[in-house]
Structures are given as structure tokens and as C-alpha cells.
Amino acid sequence: MSMFKLCFICSVLSVVFTSASAFMTNGETFRRKLSVEVNPGLNPPSSLPPGVNLVHVRAQGHNDTLHFIFCNQGAPSLLLVHTNSTKSTVHVNWPEFINRTSSGSLKVEPQSSVQYSNALMITRLWEYSDVNNTADPQNTSESRFYPPYELQNFIWSDLNTTVNQSDHRIMICGGDRTVSFINGSFCLQISAYESEGRESSWPSLLHNSNSTQVRMWLDGVTSRGNNSRFMLELQTVGDSEFQGRVDVRSSIDDEYTPSIFKVSQWVSFPVNSSRIWGYTQWKPVAYRKPRPVFEDATPCKHSQPVPIAQPPHSGLIQAYFRGHPQTYGLNISFGIAGDPFYNVTNYLSWTVLMGMGDPPADSFSTLIIIIMAIGLGTPLVLIIVGGVFVWIRKRMSQSTGYEPIN
Ligand SMILES: *[C@@H]1O[C@H](CO)[C@@H](O)[C@H](O)[C@H]1NC(C)=O
Ligand SMILES: *[C@@H]1O[C@H](CO)[C@@H](O)[C@H](O)[C@H]1NC(C)=O
Ligand SMILES: *[C@@H]1O[C@H](CO)[C@@H](O)[C@H](O)[C@H]1NC(C)=O
Ligand SMILES: *[C@@H]1O[C@H](CO)[C@@H](O)[C@H](O)[C@H]1NC(C)=O
Ligand SMILES: *[C@@H]1O[C@H](CO)[C@@H](O)[C@H](O)[C@H]1NC(C)=O
Ligand SMILES: *[C@@H]1O[C@H](CO)[C@@H](O)[C@H](O)[C@H]1NC(C)=O
Ligand SMILES: *[C@@H]1O[C@H](CO)[C@@H](O)[C@H](O)[C@H]1NC(C)=O
Ligand SMILES: *[C@@H]1O[C@H](CO)[C@@H](O)[C@H](O)[C@H]1NC(C)=O
Ligand SMILES: *[C@@H]1O[C@H](CO)[C@@H](O)[C@H](O)[C@H]1NC(C)=O
Ligand SMILES: *[C@@H]1O[C@H](CO)[C@@H](O)[C@H](O)[C@H]1NC(C)=O
Ligand SMILES: *[C@@H]1O[C@H](CO)[C@@H](O)[C@H](O)[C@H]1NC(C)=O
Ligand SMILES: *[C@@H]1O[C@H](CO)[C@@H](O)[C@H](O)[C@H]1NC(C)=O
């Protein structure tokens, strides 16, 4: 009887916890309507240089629209513009954009609807010789650094202009003209999302309809030394007064990204306010194989953001931002002391999420919640059932065996 009750209570508990978790994770049913266009409004005789494209992802909500614009003229850049209108559009003055003559050749109209603009630029790929195998670029002498690969000078493969409208994903690969890139390339894959979810491939970041994911990988590049490690320089650009900081959050659940219990987020927020405007979020892990197993994970570290006086050339940034936008930069370095060098697999991939509002936060998965419910619930039930049982026995023995004699 008590065993039956116990099982019953356990299953009730797990059902309650499961539905609570399902509510927590799937409660957000918010979807955006996505459409992708490449080089909107570009007609001959205007044309972009080979391999250069501008991709616009329009993500329309109930009463707002997000515009994600990617362009690889100069340093590859991803611009996010949030408007409070469902009718806002992107307008490019192509002759001016191509000539790089003026700022303002790319506009989001009506301009009064723009609430927030921020851009992520991928600017440089640093390589250094880690002879002492410390993987500590910040304490490595400058002389150990090779000249950086400037992404603004890369030659890119032509984008497949038949963008898949149901997939919302684009990919480009490029490299400079040096011998290092003869058999290799640096690639970027950008994915936009209608609603909340995760990619199946690691690090399986949680995304939502207000974010876009950029996966970058370095495949088959010949390193310039036998002890080479790499580092990637990112910059963010914003037009209004904003501040930035990198927060590192911990989790006790590594179900989606094995062995990684942290998430780093570079947030931007207005001066005098703590409300987060936008973010760049990543897990501190890179992978040394295209189809990684557990051993192919390598940790990564970030430096603190610093103001940048002279950002590298980027067609998109110059065309959109007016005057002197604020720019901050930081480096992400791959590997820790003792990890294999790049030459062992000749591959490295890293993934970042860019978006607006509060960064997505992992909640406990249903599996973990069921385990917790059973793990915590069972002893509790046992204690209660045991207590009741003891109490009943006491009562019964009191009422039968040991009645006080008058
Ligand atoms: C936009 O819609 C959201 C809910 O979808 C609501 O919370 C918000 O107040 C609306 N904003 C405006 C300006 O109507
Ligand atoms: C663009 O530049 C070319 C030469 O640099 C010039 O001939 C052309 O008139 C310019 N076009 C515009 C729209 O400024
Ligand atoms: C959009 O924002 C602007 C200010 O940024 C405001 O003047 C306008 O009323 C807003 N429009 C809607 C529809 O909320
Ligand atoms: C490597 O270690 C040696 C001995 O500890 C030290 O003298 C040298 O400066 C180190 N080299 C680098 C590049 O850090
Ligand atoms: C472009 O995409 C289409 C359909 O996805 C594919 O058939 C074609 O091979 C691709 N072209 C290139 C150059 O990748
Ligand atoms: C577009 O993407 C969807 C989902 O990934 C896929 O099923 C479909 O085959 C793709 N279409 C083309 C033309 O590549
Ligand atoms: C590129 O690959 C070819 C053929 O595999 C090889 O002969 C050549 O040495 C490689 N070049 C570099 C720079 O690795
Ligand atoms: C996405 O942005 C919209 C508009 O600001 C907001 O209503 C919604 O809650 C956001 N979704 C998430 C998951 O942050
Ligand atoms: C790298 O290692 C290989 C094999 O160990 C060796 O032949 C080569 O000379 C080394 N190259 C450099 C630049 O040290
Ligand atoms: C990579 O570099 C290490 C360290 O110098 C060297 O021992 C090894 O032979 C190199 N591996 C390959 C595949 O070149
Ligand atoms: C921030 O607050 C300080 C003091 O309260 C004020 O002087 C400054 O103008 C404010 N800055 C902005 C951008 O609102
Ligand atoms: C990245 O690291 C390199 C090499 O140490 C340094 O020159 C550069 O200033 C760093 N960039 C940022 C944004 O900190």
C-alpha cells in the first residue's frame, strides 16, 4: 500500500515538474516572419566587386521589425537595427555605397522608427608562436606575433545568391593572397531564426527570434610556425552613447555543450541605465574538428573590451553610421596551456550569437528537472511516508499493548 502511494506521488511530482519545465522552455511562442534578400535594389550598371554581397534579413514581429544586414565589403560586418514599426525598410543608394563616398548611403526608413543599432565586425585573425606552450597571448611578447590577417583585405568566394528562403542561412569563405590560404579558408556561416531553439551541432547555443548566429571556422590554413595558436579580434560599433562589459555566467547544466559550464556575454547598455540593449554571446569553447567529439573541444578566453580609435574599413559601417560611431574591440584566444597546436588538426571553429534585448539564458532541461524531481522528491516522500508509518505504529501500540493500568 505505502509502496503504491510512493510511486503515485513520485509520478505526480515528475509530471508537475515536467509540465512546469515545458512551460518554462516553450512558453515563448513568439515568432518573427523572416525574409532574406541579397543586394536589394542593385541593378546594372552598378555592381559590387566579385565575392562581395550585402544580405538583408528582415524579421517582422507583431509591432516591430528587426533588420539584420551582413556585408563583406571591407571587414565582414553584421548590423542589427531594431525599429518600432512593422513597415520599416532598408534603402541602399548603390552608386554611393559602392563608391564609399559618403555615410548615409544605407538607411533604415522611416528613420524615426529606429530604436537601436549595433554592429559586430570581425576584423583580424592573429597568429602567434606559443613556443612555451602557455596559450597566454596577453603575456606573450609582441615579437612572437605574426602580422595579423586583416579580414578587410580578404578575397571571398561568391555567395550562393539563391539563398534558401526556408533555411535563412548564408555562408561565405575567404582568405588573403598569401601561401597560407592556398589550401585553406576562413569561413562564416550566418543563421537567422524565426523563433527559439538550438542548433544540433556544438556548442548548441540557445537562440531566439531576436538573435542571429555566426559560426566561423578556419579550415586547412597552413600555420606559419609549428607552435601556432590563433586569436580572433572582434569589434562592436554603436551610434549612441553606450557602454559595454563582458559578463561570465555559470551554469550547472552542460547537457547541450558537454563539459562547458559557462557562457560569456558582451553586453551593451545605455549610459546611466542597466537595461541591456544588445549582446554578443558565446560559450568559451572552440572545436578542433568539423565533426567534433568530446576530445576535440578546446577552451577559449577573451580579453577586456577596449575603445578603438581607428576601426578597419567596413563598407556597411561607413554607409550606415553617421559621424564618429563608438567602437570597442576585444580578442578571443583559442586553446589553453598544453592543448594541441593548430597544425595537428588544421581546423578550428567557434560560434557566437548576436542579438537585441536580454541574452538567452539556459534553463534546466526537462531531463535534468525529472532527475531532480526524482532525486529530491523520493527521499522526501520516503521521510513523510516513514514518519506517518512510525506515527501510526506508535498510535496502534499505544492503543493496544501498553495501556496504562488504572
Ligand atoms: C509591442 O508588443 C508587445 C507584445 O508583443 C507589447 O508588450 C508592447 O507593449 C508593444 N509595444 C508597442 C509600442 O505597442
Ligand atoms: C564613383 O566613382 C567613380 C570614379 O571613382 C566616378 O566616375 C563616379 O562618378 C562616382 N559615382 C558616384 C555616384 O559618385
Ligand atoms: C517609435 O519610436 C519613436 C521614438 O523613437 C516614437 O516617436 C514613435 O511614436 C514610436 N512609434 C510607435 C508606433 O510606437
Ligand atoms: C619561454 O620560457 C623561457 C624560460 O622560462 C623564458 O625565458 C622565455 O622568455 C619564454 N618565452 C616566451 C615567448 O614567453
Ligand atoms: C547554390 O545552391 C544551390 C541550391 O542550394 C545548389 O544547387 C548549388 O550547387 C549552389 N551553388 C554553389 C556554387 O554552391
Ligand atoms: C532549404 O532548407 C531546407 C531546410 O534546411 C531544406 O529542407 C531544403 O532542401 C533547402 N532547399 C534548397 C533548395 O536547398
Ligand atoms: C596544398 O596542397 C597541395 C596538394 O595537396 C600540396 O602539394 C601543397 O604543398 C599544399 N600547399 C600548402 C601551402 O600547404
Ligand atoms: C524579442 O523582442 C520583442 C520586441 O522587443 C520582445 O517583445 C520579445 O520579448 C523578445 N523576445 C525575447 C525572447 O527576448
Ligand atoms: C615543423 O615540424 C616539422 C616536423 O616536426 C619540421 O620538419 C619542420 O622543420 C618544423 N618547422 C618549423 C618552422 O619549425
Ligand atoms: C606540429 O607542431 C609540433 C610542434 O612543433 C610538431 O612536433 C609536429 O610535428 C607538428 N605536426 C604536424 C602534423 O606538422
Ligand atoms: C548620466 O548621469 C549624469 C549624472 O547623473 C549626467 O550628468 C549625465 O548627463 C548623464 N548622461 C546621460 C547620457 O544621460
Ligand atoms: C588583440 O591582440 C593583439 C596582439 O596582442 C593586440 O595588438 C590588439 O590590440 C588586441 N586587440 C584588442 C581589441 O584588444
PDB file of N, CA and C in Angstrom, residues 121-170:
ATOM      1  N   MET A 121      31.761  43.509 -35.953  1.00  0.00           N
ATOM      2  CA  MET A 121      32.735  43.426 -37.045  1.00  0.00           C
ATOM      3  C   MET A 121      33.754  42.352 -36.693  1.00  0.00           C
ATOM      4  N   ILE A 122      34.097  41.552 -37.663  1.00  0.00           N
ATOM      5  CA  ILE A 122      35.160  40.567 -37.463  1.00  0.00           C
ATOM      6  C   ILE A 122      36.369  41.141 -38.181  1.00  0.00           C
ATOM      7  N   THR A 123      37.348  41.562 -37.410  1.00  0.00           N
ATOM      8  CA  THR A 123      38.353  42.437 -38.002  1.00  0.00           C
ATOM      9  C   THR A 123      39.688  41.767 -38.309  1.00  0.00           C
ATOM     10  N   ARG A 124      40.213  40.952 -37.369  1.00  0.00           N
ATOM     11  CA  ARG A 124      41.556  40.416 -37.587  1.00  0.00           C
ATOM     12  C   ARG A 124      41.677  38.995 -37.063  1.00  0.00           C
ATOM     13  N   LEU A 125      42.555  38.275 -37.712  1.00  0.00           N
ATOM     14  CA  LEU A 125      42.913  36.947 -37.253  1.00  0.00           C
ATOM     15  C   LEU A 125      44.385  37.023 -36.870  1.00  0.00           C
ATOM     16  N   TRP A 126      44.655  36.834 -35.593  1.00  0.00           N
ATOM     17  CA  TRP A 126      46.027  36.905 -35.099  1.00  0.00           C
ATOM     18  C   TRP A 126      46.597  35.498 -34.982  1.00  0.00           C
ATOM     19  N   GLU A 127      47.872  35.377 -35.292  1.00  0.00           N
ATOM     20  CA  GLU A 127      48.566  34.094 -35.123  1.00  0.00           C
ATOM     21  C   GLU A 127      49.833  34.370 -34.335  1.00  0.00           C
ATOM     22  N   TYR A 128      50.100  33.539 -33.335  1.00  0.00           N
ATOM     23  CA  TYR A 128      51.346  33.724 -32.585  1.00  0.00           C
ATOM     24  C   TYR A 128      51.992  32.385 -32.330  1.00  0.00           C
ATOM     25  N   SER A 129      53.304  32.455 -32.115  1.00  0.00           N
ATOM     26  CA  SER A 129      54.080  31.250 -31.888  1.00  0.00           C
ATOM     27  C   SER A 129      54.167  31.013 -30.383  1.00  0.00           C
ATOM     28  N   ASP A 130      53.530  29.958 -29.914  1.00  0.00           N
ATOM     29  CA  ASP A 130      53.453  29.684 -28.483  1.00  0.00           C
ATOM     30  C   ASP A 130      54.544  28.676 -28.121  1.00  0.00           C
ATOM     31  N   VAL A 131      55.822  29.117 -28.200  1.00  0.00           N
ATOM     32  CA  VAL A 131      56.929  28.167 -28.007  1.00  0.00           C
ATOM     33  C   VAL A 131      56.927  27.530 -26.627  1.00  0.00           C
ATOM     34  N   ASN A 132      56.478  28.280 -25.622  1.00  0.00           N
ATOM     35  CA  ASN A 132      56.496  27.714 -24.265  1.00  0.00           C
ATOM     36  C   ASN A 132      55.197  26.983 -23.932  1.00  0.00           C
ATOM     37  N   ASN A 133      54.296  26.897 -24.896  1.00  0.00           N
ATOM     38  CA  ASN A 133      53.027  26.204 -24.719  1.00  0.00           C
ATOM     39  C   ASN A 133      52.264  26.693 -23.481  1.00  0.00           C
ATOM     40  N   THR A 134      52.081  28.000 -23.402  1.00  0.00           N
ATOM     41  CA  THR A 134      51.338  28.571 -22.279  1.00  0.00           C
ATOM     42  C   THR A 134      49.954  29.050 -22.705  1.00  0.00           C
ATOM     43  N   ALA A 135      49.747  29.214 -24.004  1.00  0.00           N
ATOM     44  CA  ALA A 135      48.479  29.715 -24.546  1.00  0.00           C
ATOM     45  C   ALA A 135      48.014  30.971 -23.817  1.00  0.00           C
ATOM     46  N   ASP A 136      48.938  31.879 -23.636  1.00  0.00           N
ATOM     47  CA  ASP A 136      48.648  33.103 -22.898  1.00  0.00           C
ATOM     48  C   ASP A 136      49.074  34.306 -23.741  1.00  0.00           C
ATOM     49  N   PRO A 137      48.282  34.637 -24.754  1.00  0.00           N
ATOM     50  CA  PRO A 137      48.723  35.684 -25.694  1.00  0.00           C
ATOM     51  C   PRO A 137      48.953  37.032 -25.027  1.00  0.00           C
ATOM     52  N   GLN A 138      48.231  37.292 -23.919  1.00  0.00           N
ATOM     53  CA  GLN A 138      48.381  38.611 -23.307  1.00  0.00           C
ATOM     54  C   GLN A 138      49.744  38.775 -22.631  1.00  0.00           C
ATOM     55  N   ASN A 139      50.383  37.656 -22.289  1.00  0.00           N
ATOM     56  CA  ASN A 139      51.719  37.739 -21.716  1.00  0.00           C
ATOM     57  C   ASN A 139      52.776  37.219 -22.688  1.00  0.00           C
ATOM     58  N   THR A 140      52.426  37.203 -23.962  1.00  0.00           N
ATOM     59  CA  THR A 140      53.384  36.772 -24.975  1.00  0.00           C
ATOM     60  C   THR A 140      53.969  38.018 -25.626  1.00  0.00           C
ATOM     61  N   SER A 141      55.278  38.003 -25.816  1.00  0.00           N
ATOM     62  CA  SER A 141      55.894  39.219 -26.357  1.00  0.00           C
ATOM     63  C   SER A 141      55.419  39.448 -27.787  1.00  0.00           C
ATOM     64  N   GLU A 142      55.330  40.737 -28.142  1.00  0.00           N
ATOM     65  CA  GLU A 142      54.828  41.126 -29.464  1.00  0.00           C
ATOM     66  C   GLU A 142      55.612  40.437 -30.575  1.00  0.00           C
ATOM     67  N   SER A 143      56.889  40.158 -30.298  1.00  0.00           N
ATOM     68  CA  SER A 143      57.742  39.585 -31.345  1.00  0.00           C
ATOM     69  C   SER A 143      57.298  38.174 -31.720  1.00  0.00           C
ATOM     70  N   ARG A 144      56.510  37.540 -30.828  1.00  0.00           N
ATOM     71  CA  ARG A 144      56.020  36.191 -31.123  1.00  0.00           C
ATOM     72  C   ARG A 144      54.792  36.222 -32.035  1.00  0.00           C
ATOM     73  N   PHE A 145      54.236  37.392 -32.249  1.00  0.00           N
ATOM     74  CA  PHE A 145      53.051  37.515 -33.110  1.00  0.00           C
ATOM     75  C   PHE A 145      53.469  37.653 -34.564  1.00  0.00           C
ATOM     76  N   TYR A 146      52.806  36.910 -35.409  1.00  0.00           N
ATOM     77  CA  TYR A 146      52.988  37.109 -36.844  1.00  0.00           C
ATOM     78  C   TYR A 146      52.118  38.301 -37.236  1.00  0.00           C
ATOM     79  N   PRO A 147      52.387  38.920 -38.401  1.00  0.00           N
ATOM     80  CA  PRO A 147      51.489  40.008 -38.818  1.00  0.00           C
ATOM     81  C   PRO A 147      50.066  39.462 -38.919  1.00  0.00           C
ATOM     82  N   PRO A 148      49.065  40.205 -38.391  1.00  0.00           N
ATOM     83  CA  PRO A 148      47.696  39.657 -38.406  1.00  0.00           C
ATOM     84  C   PRO A 148      47.129  39.583 -39.821  1.00  0.00           C
ATOM     85  N   TYR A 149      46.207  38.645 -40.006  1.00  0.00           N
ATOM     86  CA  TYR A 149      45.450  38.623 -41.257  1.00  0.00           C
ATOM     87  C   TYR A 149      44.336  39.652 -41.111  1.00  0.00           C
ATOM     88  N   GLU A 150      44.355  40.647 -41.984  1.00  0.00           N
ATOM     89  CA  GLU A 150      43.328  41.695 -41.955  1.00  0.00           C
ATOM     90  C   GLU A 150      42.146  41.223 -42.782  1.00  0.00           C
ATOM     91  N   LEU A 151      41.009  41.009 -42.119  1.00  0.00           N
ATOM     92  CA  LEU A 151      39.858  40.483 -42.861  1.00  0.00           C
ATOM     93  C   LEU A 151      39.327  41.482 -43.894  1.00  0.00           C
ATOM     94  N   GLN A 152      39.648  42.762 -43.688  1.00  0.00           N
ATOM     95  CA  GLN A 152      39.190  43.746 -44.690  1.00  0.00           C
ATOM     96  C   GLN A 152      39.870  43.535 -46.041  1.00  0.00           C
ATOM     97  N   ASN A 153      41.001  42.816 -46.061  1.00  0.00           N
ATOM     98  CA  ASN A 153      41.708  42.583 -47.326  1.00  0.00           C
ATOM     99  C   ASN A 153      41.422  41.214 -47.930  1.00  0.00           C
ATOM    100  N   PHE A 154      40.546  40.435 -47.309  1.00  0.00           N
ATOM    101  CA  PHE A 154      40.294  39.084 -47.811  1.00  0.00           C
ATOM    102  C   PHE A 154      39.558  39.106 -49.150  1.00  0.00           C
ATOM    103  N   ILE A 155      39.820  38.058 -49.910  1.00  0.00           N
ATOM    104  CA  ILE A 155      39.085  37.807 -51.148  1.00  0.00           C
ATOM    105  C   ILE A 155      38.070  36.716 -50.798  1.00  0.00           C
ATOM    106  N   TRP A 156      36.811  36.935 -51.123  1.00  0.00           N
ATOM    107  CA  TRP A 156      35.764  35.995 -50.720  1.00  0.00           C
ATOM    108  C   TRP A 156      35.208  35.228 -51.907  1.00  0.00           C
ATOM    109  N   SER A 157      34.838  34.008 -51.650  1.00  0.00           N
ATOM    110  CA  SER A 157      34.166  33.217 -52.683  1.00  0.00           C
ATOM    111  C   SER A 157      32.788  33.821 -52.920  1.00  0.00           C
ATOM    112  N   ASP A 158      32.272  33.661 -54.121  1.00  0.00           N
ATOM    113  CA  ASP A 158      30.988  34.278 -54.384  1.00  0.00           C
ATOM    114  C   ASP A 158      29.900  33.574 -53.585  1.00  0.00           C
ATOM    115  N   LEU A 159      29.047  34.394 -53.001  1.00  0.00           N
ATOM    116  CA  LEU A 159      27.930  33.871 -52.218  1.00  0.00           C
ATOM    117  C   LEU A 159      26.952  33.182 -53.161  1.00  0.00           C
ATOM    118  N   ASN A 160      26.414  32.073 -52.717  1.00  0.00           N
ATOM    119  CA  ASN A 160      25.369  31.430 -53.499  1.00  0.00           C
ATOM    120  C   ASN A 160      24.132  32.312 -53.418  1.00  0.00           C
ATOM    121  N   THR A 161      23.850  33.053 -54.495  1.00  0.00           N
ATOM    122  CA  THR A 161      22.801  34.065 -54.410  1.00  0.00           C
ATOM    123  C   THR A 161      21.399  33.464 -54.380  1.00  0.00           C
ATOM    124  N   THR A 162      21.287  32.166 -54.654  1.00  0.00           N
ATOM    125  CA  THR A 162      19.986  31.531 -54.484  1.00  0.00           C
ATOM    126  C   THR A 162      19.844  31.159 -53.006  1.00  0.00           C
ATOM    127  N   VAL A 163      19.613  32.206 -52.189  1.00  0.00           N
ATOM    128  CA  VAL A 163      19.509  31.982 -50.747  1.00  0.00           C
ATOM    129  C   VAL A 163      18.255  31.154 -50.455  1.00  0.00           C
ATOM    130  N   ASN A 164      18.428  30.162 -49.616  1.00  0.00           N
ATOM    131  CA  ASN A 164      17.322  29.286 -49.251  1.00  0.00           C
ATOM    132  C   ASN A 164      16.356  30.029 -48.321  1.00  0.00           C
ATOM    133  N   GLN A 165      15.150  30.310 -48.801  1.00  0.00           N
ATOM    134  CA  GLN A 165      14.210  31.128 -48.030  1.00  0.00           C
ATOM    135  C   GLN A 165      13.634  30.401 -46.811  1.00  0.00           C
ATOM    136  N   SER A 166      13.753  29.075 -46.782  1.00  0.00           N
ATOM    137  CA  SER A 166      13.206  28.389 -45.611  1.00  0.00           C
ATOM    138  C   SER A 166      14.306  28.097 -44.586  1.00  0.00           C
ATOM    139  N   ASP A 167      15.544  28.282 -44.983  1.00  0.00           N
ATOM    140  CA  ASP A 167      16.671  27.933 -44.132  1.00  0.00           C
ATOM    141  C   ASP A 167      17.271  29.167 -43.443  1.00  0.00           C
ATOM    142  N   HIS A 168      17.224  30.322 -44.088  1.00  0.00           N
ATOM    143  CA  HIS A 168      17.742  31.582 -43.548  1.00  0.00           C
ATOM    144  C   HIS A 168      19.191  31.457 -43.124  1.00  0.00           C
ATOM    145  N   ARG A 169      20.007  30.950 -44.027  1.00  0.00           N
ATOM    146  CA  ARG A 169      21.398  30.684 -43.694  1.00  0.00           C
ATOM    147  C   ARG A 169      22.252  31.097 -44.881  1.00  0.00           C
ATOM    148  N   ILE A 170      23.325  31.797 -44.616  1.00  0.00           N
ATOM    149  CA  ILE A 170      24.252  32.079 -45.715  1.00  0.00           C
ATOM    150  C   ILE A 170      25.664  31.727 -45.280  1.00  0.00           C
TER     151      ILE A 170
END
